[in-house]
Amino acid sequence: MNSTRRTFFKTGATGIISSLLGFDLEPAYAQAKELRISRTTETRSTCPYCSVSCGVIIHTLGDKAKNVTPHVVHVEGDPDHPINRGTLCPKGASLQQDINNDRRLTKPQVRRSGSDHWEDISWDRAIEEISRLVKKTRDETFVERDALDRLVNRCEGIAWNGGCTDTNEFNYLVVKSMRSLGVCYLENQARV
Ligand code: SF4
């Protein structure tokens, strides 16, 4: 078979391999997928990565068994979702690897001034330090009136940059809290 880049994408890797081998692999792939999700619990959710907010179905194994930690085994696009109709971009399609990842951070870390490494700290200590430094910085850099004596009430000493895995709900709360402090330098991927 004469395979080009165009036919590869049009037919799909499965179709090309099937043609080369001389038999149809599609039923085997479909059955393997069915076996993988046959005993899972389906949870409908929203991809957290960007403001498109595609619908996803998360397949979890072990939800119904006693003394078993539920484990996400598959994530796919929700065919009934009006935004994406079952499709996902590569980031959304790799969500399972985001959930099951031994490099995922599960506790706060801090890199002190002048240090070249991150160290673990407790949640209580992180909250205490962040609160204290935010208060100190805001007190020191708050601008009530600009050079033309216009009332501006803004904090110029703090900036916030949100990551792509922050949910829209989290970003909503960030905007509310940062605006209440007078922070103007504010960016996140939800564009709220
Ligand atoms: S699947 Fe891709 S396009 Fe859809 S919300 Fe996630 S990151 Fe955005």
Coordinates of N, CA, C and O and ligand atoms in Angstrom, one line a residue:
M1 N 0.8 -1.2 0.0 CA 0.0 0.0 0.0 C 0.9 1.2 0.0 O 1.9 1.3 0.7
N2 N 0.5 2.2 -0.8 CA 1.3 3.5 -0.9 C 0.7 4.5 0.1 O -0.3 5.1 -0.1
S3 N 1.4 4.6 1.2 CA 0.9 5.5 2.3 C 1.6 6.9 2.3 O 2.8 7.0 2.2
T4 N 0.8 7.9 2.3 CA 1.3 9.3 2.3 C 0.9 9.9 3.7 O 0.1 9.3 4.4
R5 N 1.5 11.0 4.0 CA 1.1 11.7 5.3 C -0.4 12.0 5.3 O -1.0 11.8 6.3
R6 N -0.9 12.4 4.1 CA -2.3 12.8 4.1 C -3.2 11.5 4.3 O -4.1 11.6 5.1
T7 N -2.9 10.4 3.7 CA -3.7 9.2 3.9 C -3.5 8.6 5.3 O -4.4 8.1 5.8
F8 N -2.3 8.8 5.9 CA -2.1 8.4 7.2 C -3.1 9.0 8.2 O -3.8 8.4 9.0
F9 N -3.2 10.4 8.1 CA -4.1 11.1 9.0 C -5.5 10.8 8.6 O -6.4 10.8 9.5
K10 N -5.8 10.6 7.3 CA -7.2 10.4 6.9 C -7.7 9.0 7.3 O -8.8 8.9 7.9
T11 N -6.8 8.0 7.2 CA -7.2 6.7 7.5 C -7.0 6.4 9.0 O -7.7 5.6 9.6
G12 N -6.0 7.0 9.5 CA -5.6 6.8 10.9 C -4.6 5.7 10.9 O -4.5 4.8 10.1
A13 N -3.8 5.7 12.0 CA -2.7 4.7 12.2 C -3.3 3.3 12.2 O -2.7 2.4 11.6
T14 N -4.4 3.1 12.8 CA -5.0 1.8 12.9 C -5.3 1.2 11.5 O -5.0 0.1 11.2
G15 N -5.9 2.1 10.7 CA -6.3 1.7 9.3 C -5.1 1.3 8.5 O -5.1 0.3 7.7
I16 N -4.0 2.1 8.6 CA -2.8 1.9 7.8 C -2.2 0.5 8.2 O -1.8 -0.3 7.4
I17 N -2.1 0.3 9.6 CA -1.5 -0.9 10.1 C -2.3 -2.1 9.6 O -1.8 -3.2 9.2
S18 N -3.7 -2.0 9.7 CA -4.5 -3.0 9.3 C -4.3 -3.4 7.9 O -4.2 -4.6 7.5
S19 N -4.2 -2.4 7.0 CA -4.0 -2.6 5.6 C -2.7 -3.3 5.3 O -2.6 -4.2 4.5
L20 N -1.6 -2.9 6.1 CA -0.3 -3.5 5.9 C -0.3 -4.9 6.3 O 0.3 -5.8 5.7
L21 N -1.0 -5.2 7.4 CA -1.1 -6.6 7.9 C -2.0 -7.5 7.2 O -1.9 -8.7 7.2
G22 N -3.0 -6.9 6.5 CA -4.0 -7.7 5.7 C -5.2 -8.1 6.5 O -6.0 -8.9 6.0
F23 N -5.4 -7.6 7.7 CA -6.6 -7.9 8.4 C -7.0 -6.6 9.3 O -6.2 -5.8 9.5
D24 N -8.3 -6.6 9.7 CA -8.9 -5.4 10.3 C -8.6 -5.4 11.8 O -9.1 -6.3 12.5
L25 N -7.9 -4.4 12.3 CA -7.6 -4.3 13.7 C -8.7 -3.6 14.5 O -8.7 -3.6 15.8
E26 N -9.6 -2.9 13.8 CA -10.5 -2.0 14.5 C -11.3 -2.7 15.6 O -11.4 -2.2 16.7
P27 N -11.9 -3.9 15.3 CA -12.7 -4.6 16.3 C -11.8 -4.9 17.6 O -12.3 -4.8 18.7
A28 N -10.5 -5.3 17.4 CA -9.7 -5.6 18.5 C -9.4 -4.3 19.3 O -9.5 -4.4 20.6
Y29 N -9.2 -3.2 18.7 CA -9.0 -2.0 19.4 C -10.3 -1.6 20.2 O -10.2 -1.2 21.3
A30 N -11.4 -1.7 19.5 CA -12.7 -1.4 20.2 C -12.9 -2.2 21.4 O -13.4 -1.8 22.4
Q31 N -12.6 -3.6 21.2 CA -12.8 -4.5 22.3 C -11.9 -4.2 23.5 O -12.3 -4.2 24.7
A32 N -10.6 -3.8 23.2 CA -9.7 -3.5 24.2 C -10.1 -2.3 25.0 O -10.0 -2.3 26.2
K33 N -10.7 -1.3 24.3 CA -11.2 -0.1 25.0 C -12.4 -0.5 25.9 O -12.5 0.0 27.0
E34 N -13.3 -1.3 25.3 CA -14.4 -1.8 26.1 C -14.0 -2.5 27.3 O -14.6 -2.2 28.4
L35 N -13.0 -3.4 27.2 CA -12.6 -4.1 28.4 C -12.0 -3.2 29.5 O -12.2 -3.3 30.6
R36 N -11.3 -2.1 29.0 CA -10.6 -1.2 29.9 C -11.6 -0.4 30.7 O -11.4 -0.1 31.9
I37 N -12.8 -0.1 30.1 CA -13.8 0.7 30.8 C -15.0 0.0 31.2 O -16.0 0.6 31.7
S38 N -15.0 -1.3 31.1 CA -16.2 -2.1 31.3 C -16.7 -2.1 32.8 O -17.9 -2.2 33.1
R39 N -15.8 -1.9 33.7 CA -16.2 -1.9 35.2 C -15.9 -0.6 35.8 O -15.8 -0.5 37.0
T40 N -15.8 0.5 35.0 CA -15.5 1.8 35.6 C -16.8 2.6 35.9 O -17.9 2.3 35.4
T41 N -16.6 3.6 36.7 CA -17.7 4.5 37.0 C -17.4 5.8 36.1 O -16.3 6.2 36.0
E42 N -18.5 6.3 35.5 CA -18.3 7.4 34.6 C -18.6 8.7 35.4 O -19.7 8.8 36.0
T43 N -17.7 9.7 35.3 CA -18.0 11.0 35.9 C -17.9 12.0 34.9 O -16.8 12.1 34.2
R44 N -18.9 12.8 34.7 CA -18.8 13.9 33.7 C -18.1 15.1 34.4 O -18.4 15.5 35.5
S45 N -17.2 15.7 33.7 CA -16.5 16.9 34.2 C -16.1 17.8 33.1 O -16.5 17.7 32.0
T46 N -15.3 18.8 33.5 CA -14.9 19.9 32.5 C -13.3 19.9 32.5 O -12.7 19.9 33.5
C47 N -12.8 19.9 31.3 CA -11.3 20.0 31.2 C -10.8 21.3 31.8 O -11.4 22.3 31.6
P48 N -9.8 21.2 32.7 CA -9.4 22.4 33.5 C -8.4 23.3 32.7 O -8.0 24.3 33.2
Y49 N -7.9 22.8 31.6 CA -6.8 23.4 31.0 C -7.0 24.8 30.4 O -6.2 25.7 30.5
C50 N -8.1 25.0 29.7 CA -8.2 26.4 29.1 C -9.7 26.8 29.1 O -10.6 26.1 29.4
S51 N -9.9 28.0 28.6 CA -11.2 28.6 28.8 C -12.2 28.1 27.7 O -13.4 28.5 27.8
V52 N -11.8 27.2 26.9 CA -12.8 26.5 26.0 C -13.7 25.7 26.8 O -14.9 25.6 26.6
S53 N -13.2 25.0 27.9 CA -14.0 24.3 28.8 C -14.7 23.1 28.2 O -16.0 22.9 28.3
C54 N -14.0 22.2 27.5 CA -14.5 21.0 26.9 C -15.0 20.0 28.0 O -14.5 19.9 29.0
G55 N -16.1 19.3 27.6 CA -16.7 18.3 28.5 C -15.9 17.0 28.4 O -15.5 16.6 27.3
V56 N -15.6 16.4 29.5 CA -14.9 15.1 29.5 C -15.6 14.1 30.4 O -16.5 14.4 31.2
I57 N -15.4 12.8 30.1 CA -15.9 11.7 30.9 C -14.7 11.0 31.5 O -13.8 10.6 30.8
I58 N -14.7 11.0 32.8 CA -13.6 10.3 33.6 C -14.0 8.9 34.0 O -15.1 8.8 34.7
H59 N -13.3 7.9 33.6 CA -13.6 6.6 34.0 C -12.7 6.2 35.2 O -11.5 6.2 35.1
T60 N -13.4 5.8 36.2 CA -12.7 5.5 37.5 C -12.9 4.0 37.8 O -14.1 3.6 37.9
L61 N -11.9 3.3 38.2 CA -12.0 1.9 38.6 C -11.9 1.8 40.1 O -11.0 2.5 40.7
G62 N -12.7 1.0 40.7 CA -12.6 0.7 42.1 C -13.5 1.6 43.0 O -13.5 1.5 44.2
D63 N -14.4 2.4 42.4 CA -15.3 3.2 43.2 C -16.2 2.4 44.0 O -16.6 2.9 45.1
K64 N -16.6 1.3 43.5 CA -17.7 0.5 44.2 C -17.1 -0.6 45.2 O -17.8 -1.2 45.9
A65 N -15.8 -0.8 45.2 CA -15.2 -1.8 46.0 C -14.8 -1.3 47.3 O -14.3 -0.1 47.4
K66 N -15.0 -2.1 48.4 CA -14.5 -1.7 49.7 C -13.0 -1.7 49.8 O -12.4 -2.5 49.2
N67 N -12.4 -0.8 50.6 CA -11.0 -0.7 50.9 C -10.2 -0.6 49.6 O -9.0 -1.1 49.6
V68 N -10.7 0.0 48.5 CA -9.9 0.1 47.3 C -9.9 1.6 47.0 O -10.9 2.3 47.0
T69 N -8.7 2.1 46.7 CA -8.6 3.5 46.3 C -9.0 3.7 44.9 O -8.4 3.0 44.0
P70 N -10.0 4.5 44.6 CA -10.4 4.7 43.2 C -9.3 5.1 42.3 O -8.4 5.9 42.7
H71 N -9.2 4.6 41.1 CA -8.1 4.9 40.2 C -8.6 5.3 38.8 O -9.4 4.6 38.2
V72 N -8.2 6.5 38.3 CA -8.7 6.9 37.0 C -7.9 6.1 35.9 O -6.7 6.1 35.9
V73 N -8.7 5.4 35.1 CA -8.0 4.6 34.1 C -8.2 5.1 32.6 O -7.5 4.7 31.7
H74 N -9.1 6.1 32.5 CA -9.4 6.6 31.1 C -10.1 7.9 31.2 O -11.0 8.0 32.0
V75 N -9.7 8.8 30.3 CA -10.5 10.1 30.2 C -10.7 10.3 28.7 O -9.8 10.2 27.9
E76 N -12.0 10.6 28.4 CA -12.3 10.9 27.0 C -13.2 12.1 26.8 O -13.9 12.5 27.8
G77 N -13.4 12.6 25.6 CA -14.3 13.7 25.4 C -15.7 13.2 25.5 O -16.1 12.1 25.2
D78 N -16.6 14.1 26.0 CA -18.0 13.8 26.2 C -18.7 14.1 24.9 O -18.9 15.2 24.5
P79 N -19.2 13.0 24.3 CA -19.9 13.2 23.0 C -21.2 14.0 23.1 O -21.7 14.6 22.1
D80 N -21.8 14.1 24.3 CA -23.0 14.9 24.5 C -22.8 16.3 24.9 O -23.7 17.1 25.1
H81 N -21.5 16.7 25.0 CA -21.2 18.1 25.5 C -21.3 19.0 24.3 O -20.8 18.8 23.2
P82 N -22.1 20.1 24.5 CA -22.3 21.0 23.3 C -21.1 21.8 22.8 O -21.1 22.2 21.7
I83 N -20.0 21.9 23.7 CA -18.9 22.6 23.2 C -18.0 21.8 22.3 O -17.6 22.2 21.3
N84 N -17.6 20.6 22.8 CA -16.6 19.8 22.0 C -17.2 18.6 21.3 O -16.5 18.0 20.5
R85 N -18.4 18.2 21.6 CA -19.0 17.0 21.0 C -18.1 15.8 20.9 O -17.9 15.1 19.9
G86 N -17.4 15.5 22.0 CA -16.6 14.3 22.1 C -15.1 14.5 21.8 O -14.3 13.6 22.0
T87 N -14.8 15.6 21.2 CA -13.4 15.8 20.8 C -12.6 16.4 21.9 O -13.2 17.1 22.8
L88 N -11.3 16.2 21.9 CA -10.4 16.9 22.9 C -9.1 17.2 22.2 O -8.7 16.5 21.3
C89 N -8.5 18.3 22.5 CA -7.1 18.6 22.0 C -6.1 17.8 22.7 O -6.4 17.1 23.7
P90 N -4.8 17.8 22.3 CA -3.9 16.9 23.0 C -3.7 17.1 24.5 O -3.5 16.2 25.2
K91 N -3.9 18.4 24.9 CA -3.8 18.6 26.4 C -4.9 17.9 27.1 O -4.7 17.2 28.1
G92 N -6.2 18.1 26.6 CA -7.3 17.4 27.2 C -7.2 15.9 27.1 O -7.6 15.2 28.1
A93 N -6.7 15.4 26.0 CA -6.6 14.0 25.8 C -5.6 13.3 26.7 O -5.6 12.1 26.9
S94 N -4.7 14.1 27.3 CA -3.7 13.6 28.2 C -4.0 13.8 29.7 O -3.2 13.7 30.5
L95 N -5.3 14.1 29.9 CA -5.7 14.4 31.3 C -5.4 13.3 32.3 O -5.1 13.6 33.4
Q96 N -5.5 12.1 31.8 CA -5.3 10.9 32.7 C -3.9 11.0 33.3 O -3.6 10.7 34.5
Q97 N -2.9 11.4 32.4 CA -1.5 11.5 32.9 C -1.3 12.7 33.9 O -0.3 12.7 34.6
D98 N -2.2 13.7 33.8 CA -2.1 14.8 34.8 C -2.6 14.3 36.1 O -2.1 14.7 37.2
I99 N -3.6 13.4 36.1 CA -4.2 12.9 37.4 C -3.3 11.9 38.0 O -3.0 11.9 39.2
N100 N -2.9 10.9 37.2 CA -2.0 9.9 37.7 C -0.5 10.2 37.4 O 0.0 9.8 36.3
N101 N 0.1 10.9 38.2 CA 1.5 11.4 37.9 C 2.3 11.5 39.2 O 1.9 12.2 40.1
D102 N 3.3 10.7 39.3 CA 4.1 10.7 40.6 C 4.9 12.0 40.7 O 5.5 12.2 41.8
R103 N 4.9 12.8 39.7 CA 5.6 14.1 39.8 C 4.7 15.2 40.2 O 5.1 16.3 40.2
R104 N 3.4 14.8 40.4 CA 2.4 15.9 40.7 C 2.7 16.4 42.2 O 2.9 15.6 43.1
L105 N 2.7 17.7 42.3 CA 3.0 18.3 43.6 C 1.7 18.1 44.5 O 0.6 18.4 44.1
T106 N 1.9 17.6 45.7 CA 0.8 17.4 46.6 C 0.9 18.3 47.9 O 0.1 18.2 48.8
K107 N 2.0 19.0 48.0 CA 2.1 19.9 49.2 C 2.8 21.2 48.8 O 3.5 21.2 47.7
P108 N 2.6 22.3 49.5 CA 3.2 23.5 49.2 C 4.7 23.5 49.3 O 5.3 22.8 50.1
Q109 N 5.4 24.3 48.4 CA 6.8 24.4 48.5 C 7.2 25.9 48.4 O 6.4 26.7 47.9
V110 N 8.4 26.2 48.9 CA 8.8 27.6 48.9 C 10.3 27.6 48.4 O 11.1 26.7 48.8
R111 N 10.7 28.6 47.6 CA 12.1 28.8 47.3 C 12.4 30.2 47.9 O 12.0 31.2 47.5
R112 N 13.2 30.1 49.0 CA 13.6 31.4 49.7 C 14.5 32.3 48.9 O 15.2 31.8 48.0
S113 N 14.5 33.5 49.3 CA 15.4 34.5 48.6 C 16.8 34.0 48.6 O 17.3 33.7 49.7
G114 N 17.5 34.0 47.5 CA 18.9 33.6 47.4 C 19.1 32.1 47.4 O 20.2 31.6 47.2
S115 N 18.0 31.3 47.6 CA 18.2 29.9 47.6 C 18.2 29.3 46.2 O 17.6 29.9 45.3
D116 N 18.8 28.1 45.9 CA 18.7 27.5 44.6 C 17.8 26.3 44.6 O 17.9 25.5 43.7
H117 N 17.0 26.1 45.7 CA 16.2 24.9 45.7 C 14.9 25.2 46.4 O 14.8 26.1 47.2
W118 N 13.9 24.3 46.1 CA 12.6 24.4 46.7 C 12.6 23.5 48.0 O 13.1 22.4 48.0
E119 N 11.8 24.0 49.0 CA 11.7 23.2 50.2 C 10.2 23.0 50.5 O 9.4 23.9 50.3
D120 N 9.9 21.8 51.1 CA 8.5 21.6 51.5 C 8.2 22.4 52.7 O 9.0 22.5 53.6
I121 N 6.9 23.0 52.8 CA 6.5 23.6 54.0 C 5.0 23.1 54.3 O 4.4 22.6 53.4
S122 N 4.6 23.2 55.5 CA 3.2 22.8 55.8 C 2.2 23.8 55.3 O 2.5 24.9 55.0
W123 N 1.0 23.3 55.1 CA -0.1 24.2 54.6 C -0.3 25.4 55.6 O -0.4 26.5 55.1
D124 N -0.3 25.1 56.9 CA -0.5 26.2 57.9 C 0.6 27.2 57.7 O 0.3 28.4 57.8
R125 N 1.8 26.8 57.6 CA 2.9 27.7 57.5 C 2.8 28.5 56.2 O 3.1 29.7 56.1
A126 N 2.5 27.8 55.1 CA 2.3 28.5 53.8 C 1.3 29.6 53.9 O 1.5 30.7 53.4
I127 N 0.1 29.3 54.5 CA -0.9 30.3 54.6 C -0.5 31.4 55.4 O -0.8 32.6 55.1
E128 N 0.2 31.1 56.5 CA 0.6 32.2 57.5 C 1.6 33.1 56.8 O 1.5 34.3 56.8
E129 N 2.6 32.5 56.1 CA 3.6 33.3 55.4 C 3.0 34.2 54.3 O 3.4 35.3 54.1
I130 N 2.2 33.5 53.5 CA 1.6 34.3 52.3 C 0.7 35.4 52.8 O 0.8 36.6 52.3
S131 N -0.1 35.2 53.9 CA -1.0 36.2 54.4 C -0.1 37.4 54.9 O -0.4 38.6 54.6
R132 N 0.9 37.1 55.6 CA 1.8 38.1 56.2 C 2.5 39.0 55.1 O 2.5 40.2 55.2
L133 N 3.0 38.3 54.1 CA 3.7 39.0 53.1 C 2.8 39.8 52.2 O 3.1 40.9 51.7
V134 N 1.6 39.3 51.9 CA 0.6 40.0 51.1 C 0.2 41.3 51.9 O 0.1 42.4 51.3
K135 N -0.1 41.2 53.2 CA -0.5 42.3 54.0 C 0.6 43.4 54.0 O 0.4 44.6 53.7
K136 N 1.9 42.9 54.2 CA 3.0 43.8 54.3 C 3.2 44.5 52.9 O 3.4 45.8 52.9
T137 N 3.2 43.8 51.8 CA 3.4 44.3 50.5 C 2.3 45.3 50.1 O 2.6 46.4 49.6
R138 N 1.1 44.9 50.4 CA 0.0 45.8 50.1 C 0.1 47.1 50.9 O -0.1 48.2 50.3
D139 N 0.4 47.0 52.2 CA 0.5 48.2 53.0 C 1.6 49.2 52.4 O 1.4 50.4 52.4
E140 N 2.7 48.5 52.0 CA 3.8 49.4 51.5 C 3.6 49.9 50.1 O 4.3 50.9 49.7
T141 N 2.8 49.3 49.3 CA 2.7 49.7 47.9 C 1.3 50.2 47.4 O 1.1 50.5 46.2
F142 N 0.4 50.3 48.3 CA -0.9 50.8 48.0 C -0.9 52.2 47.5 O -0.3 53.1 48.2
V143 N -1.6 52.5 46.4 CA -1.7 53.9 45.9 C -3.1 54.3 45.9 O -4.0 53.7 45.3
E144 N -3.4 55.3 46.7 CA -4.7 55.8 46.9 C -5.1 56.8 45.8 O -6.1 56.8 45.2
R145 N -4.2 57.7 45.5 CA -4.4 58.7 44.4 C -3.2 58.8 43.5 O -2.1 58.6 43.9
D146 N -3.5 59.0 42.2 CA -2.4 59.0 41.3 C -1.7 60.4 41.2 O -2.1 61.3 42.0
A147 N -0.8 60.6 40.3 CA -0.1 61.9 40.2 C -1.0 63.1 39.9 O -0.6 64.2 40.2
L148 N -2.2 62.8 39.3 CA -3.1 63.9 39.0 C -4.2 64.0 40.1 O -5.2 64.6 39.9
D149 N -3.9 63.4 41.2 CA -4.8 63.4 42.4 C -6.2 62.7 42.1 O -7.2 63.0 42.8
R150 N -6.2 61.8 41.2 CA -7.4 61.0 40.9 C -7.4 59.8 41.9 O -6.4 59.2 42.1
L151 N -8.6 59.5 42.4 CA -8.8 58.3 43.3 C -8.6 57.0 42.5 O -9.4 56.8 41.6
V152 N -7.6 56.2 42.8 CA -7.4 55.0 42.0 C -7.4 53.7 42.9 O -7.8 52.7 42.4
N153 N -7.0 53.9 44.2 CA -7.1 52.7 45.1 C -6.5 51.4 44.5 O -7.2 50.4 44.3
R154 N -5.3 51.4 44.1 CA -4.7 50.2 43.5 C -3.4 49.8 44.2 O -2.7 50.6 44.8
C155 N -3.2 48.5 44.2 CA -2.0 47.9 44.8 C -1.0 47.6 43.6 O -1.3 46.7 42.8
E156 N 0.1 48.3 43.6 CA 1.1 48.1 42.5 C 2.2 47.2 42.8 O 3.1 46.9 42.0
G157 N 2.2 46.7 44.0 CA 3.4 45.8 44.4 C 3.1 44.3 44.3 O 4.0 43.5 44.7
I158 N 1.9 43.9 43.9 CA 1.6 42.5 43.8 C 1.1 42.2 42.4 O 0.4 43.0 41.8
A159 N 1.5 41.1 41.9 CA 1.0 40.6 40.6 C 0.6 39.1 40.7 O 1.1 38.4 41.6
W160 N -0.4 38.7 39.9 CA -0.9 37.3 40.0 C -0.8 36.7 38.6 O -1.3 37.3 37.7
N161 N -0.3 35.5 38.5 CA -0.2 34.8 37.2 C -0.8 33.4 37.4 O -0.2 32.7 38.2
G162 N -1.9 33.1 36.8 CA -2.5 31.8 37.0 C -2.0 30.8 36.0 O -1.7 31.2 34.9
G163 N -2.0 29.6 36.3 CA -1.6 28.5 35.4 C -2.7 27.9 34.6 O -3.9 28.2 34.9
C164 N -2.3 27.1 33.6 CA -3.4 26.6 32.7 C -4.2 25.5 33.3 O -5.3 25.2 32.8
T165 N -3.8 25.0 34.4 CA -4.6 23.9 35.0 C -5.5 24.5 36.1 O -6.2 23.7 36.8
D166 N -5.5 25.8 36.3 CA -6.5 26.4 37.3 C -7.9 26.3 36.7 O -8.1 26.7 35.5
T167 N -8.8 25.9 37.5 CA -10.2 25.8 37.0 C -10.8 27.2 36.8 O -10.4 28.2 37.5
N168 N -11.9 27.3 36.1 CA -12.6 28.6 35.9 C -13.1 29.1 37.3 O -13.1 30.3 37.6
E169 N -13.6 28.1 38.1 CA -14.1 28.5 39.4 C -13.0 29.1 40.3 O -13.2 30.1 41.0
F170 N -11.8 28.4 40.2 CA -10.7 28.9 41.0 C -10.3 30.3 40.5 O -10.1 31.3 41.3
N171 N -10.3 30.5 39.2 CA -9.9 31.8 38.7 C -10.9 32.9 39.0 O -10.6 34.1 39.2
Y172 N -12.2 32.5 39.1 CA -13.2 33.5 39.5 C -12.9 34.0 40.9 O -13.0 35.2 41.2
L173 N -12.6 33.1 41.8 CA -12.3 33.5 43.2 C -11.0 34.3 43.2 O -10.9 35.2 44.0
V174 N -10.0 33.9 42.4 CA -8.8 34.7 42.3 C -9.1 36.2 42.0 O -8.6 37.1 42.6
V175 N -9.9 36.3 40.9 CA -10.2 37.7 40.4 C -10.9 38.5 41.6 O -10.6 39.6 41.8
K176 N -11.9 37.8 42.2 CA -12.6 38.5 43.3 C -11.6 38.9 44.4 O -11.7 40.1 44.9
S177 N -10.7 38.0 44.8 CA -9.9 38.3 46.0 C -8.8 39.3 45.6 O -8.5 40.3 46.3
M178 N -8.2 39.2 44.4 CA -7.1 40.1 44.0 C -7.7 41.5 43.7 O -7.1 42.5 44.1
R179 N -8.9 41.6 43.1 CA -9.5 42.9 42.9 C -9.8 43.6 44.2 O -9.7 44.8 44.3
S180 N -10.2 42.8 45.2 CA -10.5 43.4 46.5 C -9.3 43.9 47.2 O -9.4 44.8 48.0
L181 N -8.1 43.4 46.8 CA -6.9 44.0 47.3 C -6.4 45.2 46.5 O -5.4 45.8 46.9
G182 N -7.0 45.4 45.4 CA -6.6 46.5 44.5 C -5.5 46.1 43.5 O -4.9 46.9 42.8
V183 N -5.3 44.8 43.3 CA -4.3 44.3 42.4 C -4.7 44.5 41.0 O -5.8 44.1 40.6
C184 N -3.9 45.1 40.2 CA -4.2 45.4 38.7 C -3.5 44.4 37.8 O -4.0 44.1 36.7
Y185 N -2.3 44.0 38.2 CA -1.5 43.1 37.4 C -2.0 41.7 37.6 O -1.5 41.0 38.5
L186 N -2.9 41.3 36.8 CA -3.6 40.0 37.0 C -3.8 39.3 35.7 O -4.3 39.9 34.7
E187 N -3.4 38.0 35.6 CA -3.5 37.3 34.4 C -3.8 35.8 34.7 O -3.2 35.3 35.6
N188 N -4.6 35.2 33.9 CA -4.8 33.8 34.0 C -5.4 33.3 32.7 O -5.8 34.1 31.9
Q189 N -5.5 32.0 32.6 CA -5.9 31.5 31.3 C -7.4 31.5 31.1 O -7.9 31.3 30.0
A190 N -8.2 31.7 32.1 CA -9.6 31.7 32.0 C -10.1 33.0 31.4 O -11.3 33.1 31.0
R191 N -9.3 34.1 31.4 CA -9.6 35.4 30.9 C -10.9 36.0 31.5 O -11.7 36.6 30.9
V192 N -11.0 35.7 32.8 CA -12.2 36.3 33.5 C -11.8 37.7 34.1 O -10.6 38.0 34.3
Ligands
SF4_1 S1 -9.5 19.8 25.7 FE1 -8.1 21.4 25.0 S2 -9.4 23.0 24.0 FE2 -10.7 21.7 25.4 S3 -10.7 22.8 27.4 FE3 -9.1 21.2 27.4 S4 -7.3 22.4 26.8 FE4 -9.0 23.6 26.2

